[in-house]
Amino acid sequence: CLFVFMFVRVVFTFAFVILVKPLKIDTSWWKGTSKGRMGLIPSNYVAEQVESIDNPFHEAAKRGNLSWLRECLDKRVGVNGLDKAGSTTLYWACHGGHRDTVEMLFTQPNIELNQQNKLGDTALHAAAWKGYADIVQLLLAKVARTDLRNSEKKLALDMVTNAACASLLKKQQGIDAVQTLSNAEDYLNDEESD
């Protein structure tokens, strides 16, 4: 029996992202994936040289790292998972102003637009507060709720930092108010018919 061994020098550079998990059979080796490539890494090297990231999907969204985000999506990481602050990946993408990341998250059929974190903020609150009008517009086009208040009783409109975001939110709230009045009139008309 003849075995061929190949030794490859592994070099990691700053900000090199590898998703790792211990092997069930042999805990001295971890299975690692990066940019679609998979391999084994000695567990002691991982423990000594690598920073652990608890919520890789959230980190990808915070940094606007599309390849990392795509890798998380390919691995079926839950798109609506919450971090320690109760925030979603969409919240962090909006907070960071990463339009392309937000658009990629919108391709997921079950994306939750209106999830409130522990402070009561939504992705819309974050985008409005940070002044990202393009992202506010994307969220409103996906019918993000404008009536949700955070723990300080503030709407996204109350948190805006620029005129463009304020204009978009006021316009949407005007539309929402008209629809609410229209629904109320329909209700009254039903009552009158009795």
PDB file of C-alpha atoms in Angstrom:
ATOM      1  CA  CYS A   1       0.000   0.000   0.000  1.00  0.00           C
ATOM      2  CA  LEU A   2       1.394   3.375  -0.968  1.00  0.00           C
ATOM      3  CA  PHE A   3       0.244   6.684   0.534  1.00  0.00           C
ATOM      4  CA  VAL A   4       0.972  10.060  -0.941  1.00  0.00           C
ATOM      5  CA  PHE A   5       1.238  12.931   1.501  1.00  0.00           C
ATOM      6  CA  MET A   6       1.193  16.533   0.453  1.00  0.00           C
ATOM      7  CA  PHE A   7       2.173  19.300   2.821  1.00  0.00           C
ATOM      8  CA  VAL A   8       0.839  22.753   2.169  1.00  0.00           C
ATOM      9  CA  ARG A   9       1.894  25.826   4.065  1.00  0.00           C
ATOM     10  CA  VAL A  10      -1.135  27.665   5.380  1.00  0.00           C
ATOM     11  CA  VAL A  11      -0.858  31.421   5.727  1.00  0.00           C
ATOM     12  CA  PHE A  12      -3.575  33.633   7.115  1.00  0.00           C
ATOM     13  CA  THR A  13      -3.596  37.359   6.562  1.00  0.00           C
ATOM     14  CA  PHE A  14      -5.311  40.125   8.493  1.00  0.00           C
ATOM     15  CA  ALA A  15      -9.113  40.007   8.231  1.00  0.00           C
ATOM     16  CA  PHE A  16      -9.070  36.569   6.612  1.00  0.00           C
ATOM     17  CA  VAL A  17     -12.414  34.971   7.460  1.00  0.00           C
ATOM     18  CA  ILE A  18     -12.741  31.258   8.043  1.00  0.00           C
ATOM     19  CA  LEU A  19     -15.881  29.616   9.372  1.00  0.00           C
ATOM     20  CA  VAL A  20     -14.789  26.697  11.551  1.00  0.00           C
ATOM     21  CA  LYS A  21     -16.414  23.945  13.556  1.00  0.00           C
ATOM     22  CA  PRO A  22     -14.879  21.025  15.465  1.00  0.00           C
ATOM     23  CA  LEU A  23     -14.980  17.588  13.858  1.00  0.00           C
ATOM     24  CA  LYS A  24     -17.107  15.090  15.743  1.00  0.00           C
ATOM     25  CA  ILE A  25     -14.621  12.277  15.099  1.00  0.00           C
ATOM     26  CA  ASP A  26     -11.344  14.015  16.002  1.00  0.00           C
ATOM     27  CA  THR A  27     -11.452  17.214  18.072  1.00  0.00           C
ATOM     28  CA  SER A  28      -7.800  17.973  17.326  1.00  0.00           C
ATOM     29  CA  TRP A  29      -8.860  19.080  13.831  1.00  0.00           C
ATOM     30  CA  TRP A  30     -11.498  21.606  12.843  1.00  0.00           C
ATOM     31  CA  LYS A  31     -13.303  21.809   9.541  1.00  0.00           C
ATOM     32  CA  GLY A  32     -12.875  25.251   8.009  1.00  0.00           C
ATOM     33  CA  THR A  33     -14.520  26.934   5.026  1.00  0.00           C
ATOM     34  CA  SER A  34     -13.568  30.165   3.341  1.00  0.00           C
ATOM     35  CA  LYS A  35     -14.639  31.563  -0.009  1.00  0.00           C
ATOM     36  CA  GLY A  36     -16.222  28.256  -0.969  1.00  0.00           C
ATOM     37  CA  ARG A  37     -13.108  26.200  -0.182  1.00  0.00           C
ATOM     38  CA  MET A  38     -13.026  23.654   2.612  1.00  0.00           C
ATOM     39  CA  GLY A  39     -10.203  22.060   4.574  1.00  0.00           C
ATOM     40  CA  LEU A  40      -8.934  20.898   7.949  1.00  0.00           C
ATOM     41  CA  ILE A  41      -7.138  23.152  10.411  1.00  0.00           C
ATOM     42  CA  PRO A  42      -5.338  22.012  13.591  1.00  0.00           C
ATOM     43  CA  SER A  43      -7.526  23.011  16.531  1.00  0.00           C
ATOM     44  CA  ASN A  44      -4.558  24.335  18.534  1.00  0.00           C
ATOM     45  CA  TYR A  45      -3.743  26.745  15.690  1.00  0.00           C
ATOM     46  CA  VAL A  46      -7.309  27.983  15.647  1.00  0.00           C
ATOM     47  CA  ALA A  47      -7.336  28.454  19.413  1.00  0.00           C
ATOM     48  CA  GLU A  48      -4.045  30.383  19.406  1.00  0.00           C
ATOM     49  CA  GLN A  49      -4.317  32.478  16.262  1.00  0.00           C
ATOM     50  CA  VAL A  50      -7.954  33.143  15.545  1.00  0.00           C
ATOM     51  CA  GLU A  51     -10.482  35.487  17.043  1.00  0.00           C
ATOM     52  CA  SER A  52     -13.834  33.856  17.676  1.00  0.00           C
ATOM     53  CA  ILE A  53     -16.881  35.617  16.267  1.00  0.00           C
ATOM     54  CA  ASP A  54     -20.136  34.692  17.962  1.00  0.00           C
ATOM     55  CA  ASN A  55     -22.477  35.982  15.270  1.00  0.00           C
ATOM     56  CA  PRO A  56     -20.701  35.713  11.916  1.00  0.00           C
ATOM     57  CA  PHE A  57     -23.788  36.641   9.904  1.00  0.00           C
ATOM     58  CA  HIS A  58     -24.232  39.841  11.922  1.00  0.00           C
ATOM     59  CA  GLU A  59     -20.542  40.691  11.547  1.00  0.00           C
ATOM     60  CA  ALA A  60     -20.763  40.225   7.780  1.00  0.00           C
ATOM     61  CA  ALA A  61     -23.737  42.607   7.681  1.00  0.00           C
ATOM     62  CA  LYS A  62     -22.003  45.176   9.935  1.00  0.00           C
ATOM     63  CA  ARG A  63     -18.951  45.196   7.690  1.00  0.00           C
ATOM     64  CA  GLY A  64     -20.857  45.045   4.410  1.00  0.00           C
ATOM     65  CA  ASN A  65     -18.855  41.947   3.506  1.00  0.00           C
ATOM     66  CA  LEU A  66     -20.890  40.457   0.647  1.00  0.00           C
ATOM     67  CA  SER A  67     -18.794  37.327   0.102  1.00  0.00           C
ATOM     68  CA  TRP A  68     -18.970  36.461   3.799  1.00  0.00           C
ATOM     69  CA  LEU A  69     -22.705  37.234   3.828  1.00  0.00           C
ATOM     70  CA  ARG A  70     -23.236  35.021   0.763  1.00  0.00           C
ATOM     71  CA  GLU A  71     -21.299  32.230   2.475  1.00  0.00           C
ATOM     72  CA  CYS A  72     -23.547  32.499   5.535  1.00  0.00           C
ATOM     73  CA  LEU A  73     -26.628  32.388   3.301  1.00  0.00           C
ATOM     74  CA  ASP A  74     -25.234  29.358   1.458  1.00  0.00           C
ATOM     75  CA  LYS A  75     -24.698  27.636   4.825  1.00  0.00           C
ATOM     76  CA  ARG A  76     -28.347  28.431   5.655  1.00  0.00           C
ATOM     77  CA  VAL A  77     -27.515  30.564   8.681  1.00  0.00           C
ATOM     78  CA  GLY A  78     -30.814  31.978   9.981  1.00  0.00           C
ATOM     79  CA  VAL A  79     -31.392  35.351   8.356  1.00  0.00           C
ATOM     80  CA  ASN A  80     -33.547  36.583  11.262  1.00  0.00           C
ATOM     81  CA  GLY A  81     -31.281  35.371  14.071  1.00  0.00           C
ATOM     82  CA  LEU A  82     -30.710  37.813  16.913  1.00  0.00           C
ATOM     83  CA  ASP A  83     -27.403  38.851  18.468  1.00  0.00           C
ATOM     84  CA  LYS A  84     -26.910  39.741  22.154  1.00  0.00           C
ATOM     85  CA  ALA A  85     -28.513  43.146  21.576  1.00  0.00           C
ATOM     86  CA  GLY A  86     -31.537  41.513  19.960  1.00  0.00           C
ATOM     87  CA  SER A  87     -30.613  42.943  16.545  1.00  0.00           C
ATOM     88  CA  THR A  88     -30.926  41.180  13.189  1.00  0.00           C
ATOM     89  CA  THR A  89     -28.516  41.125  10.275  1.00  0.00           C
ATOM     90  CA  LEU A  90     -30.819  43.546   8.452  1.00  0.00           C
ATOM     91  CA  TYR A  91     -30.587  45.991  11.358  1.00  0.00           C
ATOM     92  CA  TRP A  92     -26.771  45.950  11.206  1.00  0.00           C
ATOM     93  CA  ALA A  93     -26.669  46.275   7.418  1.00  0.00           C
ATOM     94  CA  CYS A  94     -28.948  49.334   7.677  1.00  0.00           C
ATOM     95  CA  HIS A  95     -26.967  50.749  10.603  1.00  0.00           C
ATOM     96  CA  GLY A  96     -23.772  50.487   8.550  1.00  0.00           C
ATOM     97  CA  GLY A  97     -25.295  52.000   5.419  1.00  0.00           C
ATOM     98  CA  HIS A  98     -24.501  48.936   3.328  1.00  0.00           C
ATOM     99  CA  ARG A  99     -27.100  49.193   0.557  1.00  0.00           C
ATOM    100  CA  ASP A 100     -25.818  46.180  -1.390  1.00  0.00           C
ATOM    101  CA  THR A 101     -25.950  44.075   1.777  1.00  0.00           C
ATOM    102  CA  VAL A 102     -29.515  45.220   2.468  1.00  0.00           C
ATOM    103  CA  GLU A 103     -30.493  44.338  -1.101  1.00  0.00           C
ATOM    104  CA  MET A 104     -28.934  40.883  -0.752  1.00  0.00           C
ATOM    105  CA  LEU A 105     -30.831  40.292   2.495  1.00  0.00           C
ATOM    106  CA  PHE A 106     -34.049  41.341   0.743  1.00  0.00           C
ATOM    107  CA  THR A 107     -33.627  38.361  -1.605  1.00  0.00           C
ATOM    108  CA  GLN A 108     -34.447  36.105   1.345  1.00  0.00           C
ATOM    109  CA  PRO A 109     -38.181  35.316   1.352  1.00  0.00           C
ATOM    110  CA  ASN A 110     -38.585  35.293   5.134  1.00  0.00           C
ATOM    111  CA  ILE A 111     -36.612  38.438   6.007  1.00  0.00           C
ATOM    112  CA  GLU A 112     -38.173  40.226   8.990  1.00  0.00           C
ATOM    113  CA  LEU A 113     -38.309  43.976   8.338  1.00  0.00           C
ATOM    114  CA  ASN A 114     -39.835  45.104  11.602  1.00  0.00           C
ATOM    115  CA  GLN A 115     -37.948  43.139  14.265  1.00  0.00           C
ATOM    116  CA  GLN A 116     -37.277  45.369  17.265  1.00  0.00           C
ATOM    117  CA  ASN A 117     -34.039  44.932  19.218  1.00  0.00           C
ATOM    118  CA  LYS A 118     -33.747  45.225  23.010  1.00  0.00           C
ATOM    119  CA  LEU A 119     -33.888  49.026  22.730  1.00  0.00           C
ATOM    120  CA  GLY A 120     -36.957  48.784  20.520  1.00  0.00           C
ATOM    121  CA  ASP A 121     -35.125  49.996  17.422  1.00  0.00           C
ATOM    122  CA  THR A 122     -35.847  48.514  13.999  1.00  0.00           C
ATOM    123  CA  ALA A 123     -33.783  48.557  10.820  1.00  0.00           C
ATOM    124  CA  LEU A 124     -35.784  51.650   9.817  1.00  0.00           C
ATOM    125  CA  HIS A 125     -34.844  53.414  13.071  1.00  0.00           C
ATOM    126  CA  ALA A 126     -31.161  52.651  12.390  1.00  0.00           C
ATOM    127  CA  ALA A 127     -31.214  53.855   8.779  1.00  0.00           C
ATOM    128  CA  ALA A 128     -33.104  57.045   9.709  1.00  0.00           C
ATOM    129  CA  TRP A 129     -30.807  57.831  12.645  1.00  0.00           C
ATOM    130  CA  LYS A 130     -27.672  57.272  10.571  1.00  0.00           C
ATOM    131  CA  GLY A 131     -29.066  59.370   7.709  1.00  0.00           C
ATOM    132  CA  TYR A 132     -29.102  56.731   4.967  1.00  0.00           C
ATOM    133  CA  ALA A 133     -31.983  57.972   2.803  1.00  0.00           C
ATOM    134  CA  ASP A 134     -31.367  55.350   0.109  1.00  0.00           C
ATOM    135  CA  ILE A 135     -31.792  52.583   2.672  1.00  0.00           C
ATOM    136  CA  VAL A 136     -34.831  54.257   4.250  1.00  0.00           C
ATOM    137  CA  GLN A 137     -36.349  54.308   0.763  1.00  0.00           C
ATOM    138  CA  LEU A 138     -35.574  50.591   0.256  1.00  0.00           C
ATOM    139  CA  LEU A 139     -37.163  49.700   3.597  1.00  0.00           C
ATOM    140  CA  LEU A 140     -40.273  51.758   2.874  1.00  0.00           C
ATOM    141  CA  ALA A 141     -40.595  50.141  -0.559  1.00  0.00           C
ATOM    142  CA  LYS A 142     -40.653  46.772   1.246  1.00  0.00           C
ATOM    143  CA  VAL A 143     -43.397  48.183   3.523  1.00  0.00           C
ATOM    144  CA  ALA A 144     -41.414  48.593   6.731  1.00  0.00           C
ATOM    145  CA  ARG A 145     -43.696  49.873   9.493  1.00  0.00           C
ATOM    146  CA  THR A 146     -43.317  53.551  10.360  1.00  0.00           C
ATOM    147  CA  ASP A 147     -45.531  53.366  13.462  1.00  0.00           C
ATOM    148  CA  LEU A 148     -43.198  51.326  15.693  1.00  0.00           C
ATOM    149  CA  ARG A 149     -41.801  53.157  18.715  1.00  0.00           C
ATOM    150  CA  ASN A 150     -38.572  52.253  20.500  1.00  0.00           C
ATOM    151  CA  SER A 151     -38.075  52.116  24.287  1.00  0.00           C
ATOM    152  CA  GLU A 152     -37.719  55.917  24.331  1.00  0.00           C
ATOM    153  CA  LYS A 153     -41.136  56.158  22.608  1.00  0.00           C
ATOM    154  CA  LYS A 154     -39.495  57.429  19.417  1.00  0.00           C
ATOM    155  CA  LEU A 155     -40.603  56.641  15.890  1.00  0.00           C
ATOM    156  CA  ALA A 156     -38.027  56.376  13.117  1.00  0.00           C
ATOM    157  CA  LEU A 157     -39.197  59.860  12.059  1.00  0.00           C
ATOM    158  CA  ASP A 158     -38.251  61.211  15.497  1.00  0.00           C
ATOM    159  CA  MET A 159     -34.698  59.940  15.010  1.00  0.00           C
ATOM    160  CA  VAL A 160     -33.920  61.336  11.539  1.00  0.00           C
ATOM    161  CA  THR A 161     -30.706  63.265  11.095  1.00  0.00           C
ATOM    162  CA  ASN A 162     -31.253  64.699   7.631  1.00  0.00           C
ATOM    163  CA  ALA A 163     -34.001  66.235   5.518  1.00  0.00           C
ATOM    164  CA  ALA A 164     -34.043  63.471   2.897  1.00  0.00           C
ATOM    165  CA  CYS A 165     -34.899  60.785   5.463  1.00  0.00           C
ATOM    166  CA  ALA A 166     -37.470  63.055   7.110  1.00  0.00           C
ATOM    167  CA  SER A 167     -39.164  63.731   3.781  1.00  0.00           C
ATOM    168  CA  LEU A 168     -39.391  60.030   2.910  1.00  0.00           C
ATOM    169  CA  LEU A 169     -40.810  59.102   6.314  1.00  0.00           C
ATOM    170  CA  LYS A 170     -43.310  61.988   6.399  1.00  0.00           C
ATOM    171  CA  LYS A 171     -44.525  61.073   2.932  1.00  0.00           C
ATOM    172  CA  GLN A 172     -44.957  57.422   3.964  1.00  0.00           C
ATOM    173  CA  GLN A 173     -46.714  58.346   7.204  1.00  0.00           C
ATOM    174  CA  GLY A 174     -49.083  60.522   5.185  1.00  0.00           C
ATOM    175  CA  ILE A 175     -49.885  57.533   2.978  1.00  0.00           C
ATOM    176  CA  ASP A 176     -50.345  55.325   6.044  1.00  0.00           C
ATOM    177  CA  ALA A 177     -52.643  57.913   7.655  1.00  0.00           C
ATOM    178  CA  VAL A 178     -54.809  58.143   4.526  1.00  0.00           C
ATOM    179  CA  GLN A 179     -55.070  54.341   4.375  1.00  0.00           C
ATOM    180  CA  THR A 180     -56.033  54.214   8.063  1.00  0.00           C
ATOM    181  CA  LEU A 181     -58.733  56.842   7.542  1.00  0.00           C
ATOM    182  CA  SER A 182     -59.959  54.984   4.484  1.00  0.00           C
ATOM    183  CA  ASN A 183     -60.230  51.774   6.515  1.00  0.00           C
ATOM    184  CA  ALA A 184     -62.079  53.646   9.276  1.00  0.00           C
ATOM    185  CA  GLU A 185     -64.559  55.027   6.740  1.00  0.00           C
ATOM    186  CA  ASP A 186     -65.137  51.520   5.389  1.00  0.00           C
ATOM    187  CA  TYR A 187     -65.798  50.326   8.929  1.00  0.00           C
ATOM    188  CA  LEU A 188     -68.268  53.162   9.575  1.00  0.00           C
ATOM    189  CA  ASN A 189     -70.037  52.449   6.296  1.00  0.00           C
ATOM    190  CA  ASP A 190     -70.474  48.812   7.367  1.00  0.00           C
ATOM    191  CA  GLU A 191     -71.978  49.965  10.674  1.00  0.00           C
ATOM    192  CA  GLU A 192     -74.365  52.334   8.941  1.00  0.00           C
ATOM    193  CA  SER A 193     -75.720  49.527   6.771  1.00  0.00           C
ATOM    194  CA  ASP A 194     -76.987  47.553   9.798  1.00  0.00           C
TER     195      ASP A 194
END
